Coordinates of C-alpha atoms and ligand atoms in Angstrom, one line a residue:
X6 CA -10.8 -14.7 26.0
X7 CA -12.3 -13.9 22.5
X8 CA -14.0 -16.5 20.8
X9 CA -11.7 -17.1 18.0
X10 CA -8.2 -16.2 19.6
X11 CA -5.9 -14.6 17.1
X12 CA -3.6 -17.4 15.8
X13 CA 0.3 -17.0 17.0
X14 CA 3.4 -18.2 14.8
X15 CA 6.8 -18.4 15.7
X16 CA 9.9 -18.5 13.6
X17 CA 12.9 -19.8 16.1
X18 CA 16.6 -19.1 15.2
X19 CA 16.1 -16.9 12.0
X20 CA 19.0 -14.4 10.8
X21 CA 17.1 -10.9 10.3
X22 CA 17.5 -8.7 8.0
X23 CA 14.7 -5.9 9.1
X24 CA 14.7 -3.8 6.4
X25 CA 17.6 -1.4 7.1
X26 CA 20.3 -3.6 8.6
X27 CA 21.1 -7.3 9.8
X28 CA 20.9 -7.9 13.2
X29 CA 23.5 -9.4 15.0
X30 CA 21.9 -12.2 16.8
X31 CA 19.9 -15.1 15.8
X32 CA 16.2 -14.6 16.5
X33 CA 12.9 -15.8 17.3
X34 CA 9.9 -13.8 15.4
X35 CA 6.4 -13.7 16.7
X36 CA 3.4 -13.2 14.4
X37 CA -0.2 -12.6 15.9
X38 CA -2.6 -12.2 13.3
X39 CA -1.6 -9.6 11.0
X40 CA 1.3 -8.6 12.9
X41 CA 4.7 -8.8 13.9
X42 CA 4.1 -9.2 17.9
X43 CA 7.3 -9.8 19.0
X44 CA 11.4 -10.3 18.2
X45 CA 13.6 -11.6 20.5
X46 CA 17.6 -12.6 20.6
X47 CA 17.4 -16.6 20.8
X48 CA 19.7 -16.5 24.1
X49 CA 16.7 -13.8 25.7
X50 CA 13.8 -15.7 24.4
X51 CA 11.2 -16.7 27.3
X52 CA 9.3 -19.4 26.5
X53 CA 6.5 -17.6 28.0
X54 CA 5.9 -15.5 25.1
X55 CA 5.5 -18.9 22.9
X56 CA 2.1 -19.9 24.9
X57 CA 0.1 -21.3 22.4
X58 CA 1.9 -20.5 19.2
X59 CA 3.0 -22.9 16.6
X60 CA 6.1 -23.0 15.4
X61 CA 6.0 -21.9 11.8
X62 CA 9.9 -22.2 10.7
X63 CA 13.3 -22.6 12.0
X64 CA 16.9 -21.4 10.9
X65 CA 17.1 -19.4 7.7
X66 CA 17.4 -15.7 6.7
X67 CA 13.9 -13.5 7.7
X68 CA 13.7 -10.5 5.6
X69 CA 10.6 -8.3 5.0
X70 CA 8.4 -9.4 1.7
X71 CA 9.9 -7.7 -1.0
X72 CA 8.7 -4.3 -2.4
X73 CA 8.7 -4.4 -6.4
X74 CA 8.2 -0.5 -5.8
X75 CA 8.3 0.4 -9.9
X76 CA 6.7 -2.1 -12.7
X77 CA 4.7 -2.4 -15.6
X78 CA 3.9 -5.5 -15.3
X79 CA 0.3 -5.1 -16.8
X80 CA 1.0 -5.6 -21.1
X81 CA 0.4 -7.7 -23.9
X82 CA 2.4 -9.1 -26.5
X83 CA 6.3 -8.7 -26.3
X84 CA 8.8 -7.0 -28.0
X85 CA 11.4 -9.6 -28.6
X86 CA 11.6 -8.4 -32.2
X87 CA 13.0 -5.1 -31.1
X88 CA 15.6 -6.5 -28.6
X89 CA 17.1 -8.3 -31.9
X90 CA 16.7 -4.5 -33.8
X91 CA 18.8 -3.1 -30.8
X92 CA 21.6 -6.0 -31.0
X93 CA 21.8 -5.2 -34.6
X94 CA 22.5 -1.5 -33.9
X95 CA 19.2 0.3 -33.6
X96 CA 19.0 2.6 -30.3
X97 CA 16.0 2.4 -27.8
X98 CA 15.2 5.7 -29.0
X99 CA 15.5 5.3 -32.5
X100 CA 13.0 2.4 -32.3
X101 CA 10.8 4.6 -30.4
X102 CA 10.7 7.7 -32.8
X103 CA 9.9 5.2 -35.7
X104 CA 6.4 4.4 -33.7
X105 CA 7.9 1.2 -32.4
X106 CA 8.9 1.2 -28.6
X107 CA 6.2 2.0 -26.2
X108 CA 3.8 2.4 -29.0
X109 CA 4.0 -1.1 -30.1
X110 CA 3.0 -2.3 -26.6
X111 CA 0.1 0.3 -27.1
X112 CA -1.0 -1.4 -29.9
X113 CA -1.1 -4.9 -28.4
X114 CA -2.5 -3.9 -24.7
X115 CA -5.3 -1.6 -26.4
X116 CA -6.4 -5.0 -28.6
X117 CA -6.5 -6.7 -25.3
X118 CA -9.7 -7.6 -23.1
X119 CA -9.1 -7.1 -19.6
X120 CA -9.3 -11.1 -19.3
X121 CA -6.7 -11.5 -21.9
X122 CA -4.6 -8.8 -20.2
X123 CA -4.9 -10.7 -16.7
X124 CA -4.0 -13.9 -18.3
X125 CA -0.5 -12.2 -20.0
X126 CA 0.1 -10.4 -17.1
X127 CA -0.4 -13.3 -14.0
X128 CA 2.7 -15.6 -14.8
X129 CA 4.8 -12.4 -14.7
X130 CA 3.6 -11.6 -11.3
X131 CA 3.7 -15.2 -10.2
X132 CA 7.4 -15.3 -10.8
X133 CA 7.6 -12.3 -9.1
X134 CA 5.9 -13.5 -5.9
X135 CA 8.0 -16.7 -6.3
X136 CA 11.1 -14.8 -5.4
X137 CA 9.9 -13.1 -2.5
X138 CA 7.4 -10.0 -3.4
X139 CA 4.9 -8.9 -0.7
X140 CA 3.5 -5.5 -2.6
X141 CA 4.2 -4.5 -6.3
X142 CA 3.4 -1.3 -7.8
X143 CA 1.9 -1.6 -11.3
X144 CA 1.7 0.9 -14.0
X145 CA -0.7 1.8 -16.8
X146 CA 0.9 3.8 -19.8
X147 CA 0.3 1.1 -22.6
X148 CA -3.2 2.5 -23.1
X149 CA -3.4 6.5 -23.5
X150 CA -7.0 6.7 -23.9
X151 CA -9.1 6.9 -21.1
X152 CA -10.6 3.7 -21.4
X153 CA -7.5 1.8 -22.1
X154 CA -6.0 3.7 -19.1
X155 CA -8.5 2.6 -17.0
X156 CA -8.7 -0.6 -18.1
X157 CA -4.8 -1.2 -17.3
X158 CA -5.4 -0.1 -13.5
X159 CA -8.6 -2.6 -13.4
X160 CA -6.3 -5.4 -14.0
X161 CA -3.7 -4.2 -11.9
X162 CA -6.3 -4.2 -9.1
X163 CA -7.3 -7.5 -10.1
X164 CA -4.2 -8.9 -10.1
X165 CA -4.2 -8.0 -6.2
X166 CA -7.5 -9.9 -5.9
X167 CA -5.8 -13.0 -7.2
X168 CA -2.8 -13.5 -5.6
X169 CA -2.0 -12.7 -2.2
X170 CA -0.1 -9.8 -2.8
X171 CA -0.3 -5.7 -2.0
X172 CA -0.8 -3.9 -5.7
X173 CA -0.4 -0.2 -5.4
X174 CA -1.6 1.3 -8.8
X175 CA 0.2 4.3 -10.3
X176 CA -1.6 6.1 -13.5
X177 CA 1.2 6.4 -16.2
X178 CA -1.2 8.7 -19.2
X179 CA 2.0 10.5 -19.8
X180 CA 4.1 7.9 -20.9
X181 CA 4.1 8.5 -24.5
X182 CA 2.5 10.8 -27.2
X183 CA -0.3 8.6 -28.8
X184 CA -0.4 8.5 -32.4
X185 CA -4.0 10.3 -32.7
X186 CA -2.3 13.3 -30.7
X187 CA 0.8 13.6 -33.1
X188 CA 1.5 17.1 -33.2
X189 CA -0.6 17.7 -30.3
X190 CA 1.3 17.2 -27.6
X191 CA -0.4 20.0 -25.1
X192 CA -3.9 18.5 -25.7
X193 CA -3.0 15.0 -25.1
X194 CA -1.6 16.7 -21.7
X195 CA -4.8 18.3 -21.1
X196 CA -7.0 14.9 -21.7
X197 CA -4.5 13.6 -19.1
X198 CA -5.0 16.5 -16.5
X199 CA -8.7 17.0 -17.2
X200 CA -10.3 13.5 -17.9
X201 CA -8.0 10.5 -17.1
X202 CA -6.5 12.0 -13.6
X203 CA -10.2 12.8 -12.4
X204 CA -11.4 9.7 -13.5
X205 CA -8.9 7.4 -12.1
X206 CA -8.9 9.2 -8.9
X207 CA -13.0 9.3 -8.6
X208 CA -13.1 5.5 -9.2
X209 CA -10.6 4.9 -6.8
X210 CA -8.4 3.5 -9.5
X211 CA -4.9 4.8 -8.8
X212 CA -2.7 5.6 -5.5
X213 CA 0.1 8.0 -7.9
X214 CA 0.5 9.6 -10.8
X215 CA 4.0 8.9 -13.0
X216 CA 4.9 10.8 -16.1
X217 CA 8.0 10.2 -18.5
X218 CA 10.3 13.6 -18.5
X219 CA 12.2 12.9 -21.5
X220 CA 13.2 14.1 -24.6
X221 CA 10.9 10.8 -26.1
X222 CA 8.0 11.5 -23.7
X223 CA 6.9 15.3 -22.2
X224 CA 8.6 18.2 -21.4
X225 CA 9.0 19.7 -17.9
X226 CA 6.5 22.4 -18.4
X227 CA 4.1 19.4 -19.5
X228 CA 4.9 17.4 -16.6
X229 CA 4.4 20.0 -14.3
X230 CA 0.7 20.5 -15.5
X231 CA 0.2 17.0 -15.0
X232 CA 1.9 17.1 -11.1
X233 CA -0.7 20.0 -10.4
X234 CA -3.9 18.0 -11.5
X235 CA -2.8 14.8 -9.5
X236 CA -2.5 17.0 -6.4
X237 CA -5.4 18.8 -7.0
X238 CA -6.8 15.1 -7.0
X239 CA -5.0 14.1 -4.0
X240 CA -2.7 11.5 -6.0
X241 CA 0.9 10.7 -5.0
X242 CA 3.5 11.5 -7.5
X243 CA 6.5 9.9 -9.2
X244 CA 8.6 10.9 -12.4
X245 CA 10.6 8.8 -15.0
X246 CA 13.5 11.4 -14.9
X247 CA 17.1 11.7 -16.2
X248 CA 16.9 8.2 -17.8
X249 CA 18.3 9.3 -21.3
X250 CA 19.2 12.9 -20.7
X251 CA 19.0 15.7 -18.1
X252 CA 15.5 17.8 -18.3
X253 CA 15.5 18.7 -14.6
X254 CA 12.2 16.1 -14.3
X255 CA 13.7 15.0 -11.0
X256 CA 14.4 18.5 -9.1
X257 CA 10.9 19.6 -10.6
X258 CA 9.3 16.3 -9.6
X259 CA 10.9 16.9 -5.7
X260 CA 9.8 21.0 -6.0
X261 CA 6.1 19.1 -5.9
X262 CA 6.9 16.6 -2.9
X263 CA 7.3 13.7 -5.2
X264 CA 7.5 10.4 -3.4
X265 CA 10.3 9.4 -6.1
X266 CA 12.3 10.4 -9.3
X267 CA 12.9 7.1 -11.0
X268 CA 15.9 5.9 -13.3
X269 CA 18.0 8.9 -12.8
X270 CA 21.0 8.1 -14.2
X271 CA 22.1 11.6 -15.8
X272 CA 20.9 13.3 -12.2
X273 CA 23.3 15.9 -11.7
X274 CA 24.2 17.6 -8.0
X275 CA 21.2 20.3 -8.3
X276 CA 18.8 17.1 -8.8
X277 CA 20.4 15.5 -5.8
X278 CA 20.2 18.1 -3.7
X279 CA 16.4 19.1 -4.8
X280 CA 15.6 15.2 -3.9
X281 CA 17.4 15.4 -0.7
X282 CA 15.6 18.2 0.7
X283 CA 12.1 16.8 -0.5
X284 CA 12.7 13.4 0.9
X285 CA 12.2 12.3 -2.7
X286 CA 13.0 8.9 -3.0
X287 CA 15.8 7.4 -5.7
X288 CA 14.4 4.6 -7.3
X289 CA 17.4 2.9 -9.3
X290 CA 16.5 0.4 -12.1
X291 CA 19.4 -1.6 -12.6
X292 CA 17.3 -4.3 -15.1
X293 CA 16.8 -1.3 -17.8
X294 CA 20.3 0.1 -17.4
X295 CA 21.3 -3.5 -18.2
X296 CA 19.0 -4.1 -20.9
X297 CA 19.7 -0.8 -22.7
X298 CA 23.6 -1.6 -22.1
X299 CA 23.5 1.5 -20.7
X300 CA 26.7 3.2 -19.8
X301 CA 25.9 6.9 -17.7
X302 CA 25.6 5.5 -14.2
X303 CA 23.3 7.3 -11.7
X304 CA 25.2 9.1 -9.2
X305 CA 25.5 6.8 -6.3
X306 CA 28.0 8.5 -4.2
X307 CA 26.3 11.7 -4.4
X308 CA 23.1 10.1 -3.4
X309 CA 24.7 8.8 -0.3
X310 CA 27.1 11.9 0.5
X311 CA 23.1 13.7 0.7
X312 CA 21.5 11.1 2.6
X313 CA 19.0 10.6 -0.5
X314 CA 17.3 7.2 0.3
X315 CA 17.6 4.7 -2.8
X316 CA 15.3 2.3 -3.9
X317 CA 15.7 -0.9 -6.2
X318 CA 13.1 -1.9 -8.5
X319 CA 12.5 -4.2 -11.4
X320 CA 11.1 -1.8 -14.0
X321 CA 9.7 -5.2 -15.3
X322 CA 8.3 -4.2 -18.5
X323 CA 8.5 -5.4 -22.4
X324 CA 11.1 -3.0 -23.8
X325 CA 13.8 -1.6 -21.5
X326 CA 13.3 -4.8 -18.6
X327 CA 11.6 -7.8 -19.4
X328 CA 13.0 -9.2 -16.2
X329 CA 10.4 -10.7 -13.1
X330 CA 13.4 -11.7 -11.3
X331 CA 13.8 -9.2 -8.0
X332 CA 16.7 -10.8 -6.4
X333 CA 18.2 -10.4 -9.8
X334 CA 17.8 -6.8 -9.3
X335 CA 19.7 -6.9 -5.9
X336 CA 22.6 -8.5 -7.4
X337 CA 22.5 -6.0 -10.6
X338 CA 22.5 -2.9 -8.1
X339 CA 25.7 -4.3 -6.7
X340 CA 27.6 -5.4 -9.9
X341 CA 26.4 -2.4 -12.0
X342 CA 25.9 0.2 -9.4
X343 CA 28.0 -0.7 -6.9
X344 CA 25.5 -0.8 -4.2
X345 CA 26.5 -2.8 -1.4
X346 CA 24.3 -5.9 -0.6
X347 CA 23.1 -4.1 2.3
X348 CA 21.7 -1.0 0.2
X349 CA 20.4 -3.3 -2.5
X350 CA 18.4 -5.4 0.4
X351 CA 17.4 -2.4 1.6
X352 CA 16.2 -0.7 -1.3
X353 CA 13.5 -3.7 -2.2
X354 CA 12.1 -3.5 1.7
X355 CA 12.1 -0.6 3.5
X356 CA 13.4 2.1 0.8
X357 CA 10.8 0.8 -1.7
X358 CA 8.2 0.7 0.6
X359 CA 8.9 4.6 1.3
X360 CA 8.8 5.2 -2.5
X361 CA 5.4 4.1 -2.5
X362 CA 4.2 6.4 0.7
X363 CA 4.2 3.0 2.7
X364 CA 6.7 3.4 5.1
X365 CA 4.8 1.0 7.4
X366 CA 5.9 -1.8 5.1
X367 CA 9.5 -3.2 4.1
X368 CA 10.4 -3.5 7.9
X369 CA 10.7 -6.0 10.2
X370 CA 9.5 -4.3 13.5
X371 CA 6.8 -4.8 16.4
X372 CA 3.7 -3.5 15.1
X373 CA 4.7 -3.9 11.5
X374 CA 2.4 -6.0 8.8
X375 CA 3.9 -9.3 9.0
X376 CA 5.0 -9.4 5.2
X377 CA 7.8 -11.7 5.5
X378 CA 10.1 -14.0 3.4
X379 CA 12.0 -16.9 4.8
X380 CA 15.1 -17.5 2.7
X381 CA 17.5 -20.7 2.3
X382 CA 20.5 -19.0 2.8
X383 CA 22.9 -18.3 5.2
X384 CA 23.3 -14.4 5.4
X385 CA 21.3 -11.5 3.6
X386 CA 24.2 -10.6 1.4
X387 CA 23.7 -14.0 -0.3
X388 CA 20.2 -12.9 -2.3
X389 CA 22.5 -10.1 -3.6
X390 CA 25.7 -12.1 -4.4
X391 CA 24.2 -15.2 -6.3
X392 CA 21.6 -15.0 -8.7
X393 CA 19.4 -18.2 -8.2
X394 CA 15.7 -18.9 -8.1
X395 CA 14.0 -21.2 -5.7
X396 CA 15.7 -20.2 -2.5
X397 CA 12.4 -18.6 -1.1
X398 CA 11.3 -21.2 1.9
X399 CA 8.1 -19.3 2.6
X400 CA 6.4 -15.9 1.7
X401 CA 3.9 -14.9 4.6
X402 CA 1.2 -12.3 3.6
X403 CA -0.2 -10.5 6.1
X404 CA 0.4 -12.9 8.9
X405 CA -0.5 -15.7 6.4
X406 CA 1.6 -18.3 4.9
X407 CA 1.2 -18.6 1.1
X408 CA 4.2 -19.9 0.0
X409 CA 6.1 -22.9 1.6
X410 CA 8.5 -25.5 -0.1
Ligands
NIG504 O1 10.6 2.9 -17.5 N1 11.1 4.9 -19.8 C1 10.2 4.7 -19.9 N2 9.2 3.4 -19.7 C2 9.7 2.4 -19.4 C3 10.0 1.8 -20.8 C4 8.9 1.3 -21.5 C5 9.2 0.4 -22.6 O2 9.8 0.5 -23.4 O3 8.2 -0.1 -22.5 C6 11.1 2.3 -18.5 O4 12.0 2.1 -18.6
FE505 FE1 9.7 2.7 -15.7

């Protein structure tokens, strides 16, 4: 016997959504230390397995901890004024071209210290955690100088030390052209490739590199240079692509073996095929679709036909998705994009984990890390059907009960 036996916790009689599907029968689930150690139908359970296990819960629906695989959680200020401008008729692109939009958050974020960014971002992170998130991806992209991009990434990493959550960070230096580079976009791309990516990689501050491939962002040729630089530094790739128009960014990302192409409202069949061939995950962002009152739907039926994995994320950001309620995203994915509740929940667990290059997460399987949520609902579908905060009874992170109600 080791001096400190690994603690064992048993959940009895739970309905399980395992990240891909809902299991037919009520289950008992055993966690040992940081891992899921056993999963049995209640009627087959042998009490000998429970020897020494503390009963941690009974009843309810157990899902993997939610994985929010696309957020811009770290920023200063807000853009409520632009929300009002859009209601008066201005478009997102018009506001961006007039120096607002992303650049307005850049001004506020550059002016903020690390501590101020932590203080601004923690309430948003806490809202995600209270609705079941155990892994969150956080992008930079409101700094757009070496120092400010690294500042954002450091803040993202620190958030992961301040709260029980896995934080995956993404360098999004190519989010917008900063004003000091007006008319010199290629020079800015060179800064991203030759300075930001090497520095973020050397300091271990970024897990991946993202680009905004769009008329108001960066061209496919510029994005390609950034992908090459990221690959040379061993960083994974992601792309904001086909959000407002079709530039072929998703197919480009797929050709470079990107983990995901995100937004993709304007994606065509060639792009879908390229993603299917590369195993690139389609990250659907119904919050941005909803807030921008977009009408072009992502090609869900084609994605299904080609077997492209679909993830769903909050895109939490001050411009297009100021929303920090992940279960609302499941609801919007169903109501706006016609995903089934099963697809939406899988999109926020197993598929989202794949979009982060972490297929070990987002699953309830023997051997997986014990990141789990116990919900006070009767079926997993209710999580997508009803919009209601406060249904999370327990959040388990790495085998530890970190939220209990
Ligand atoms: O994912 N599309 C680009 N980036 C963000 C919006 C950022 C912003 O408006 O601040 C998005 O929608
Ligand atoms: Fe985004």
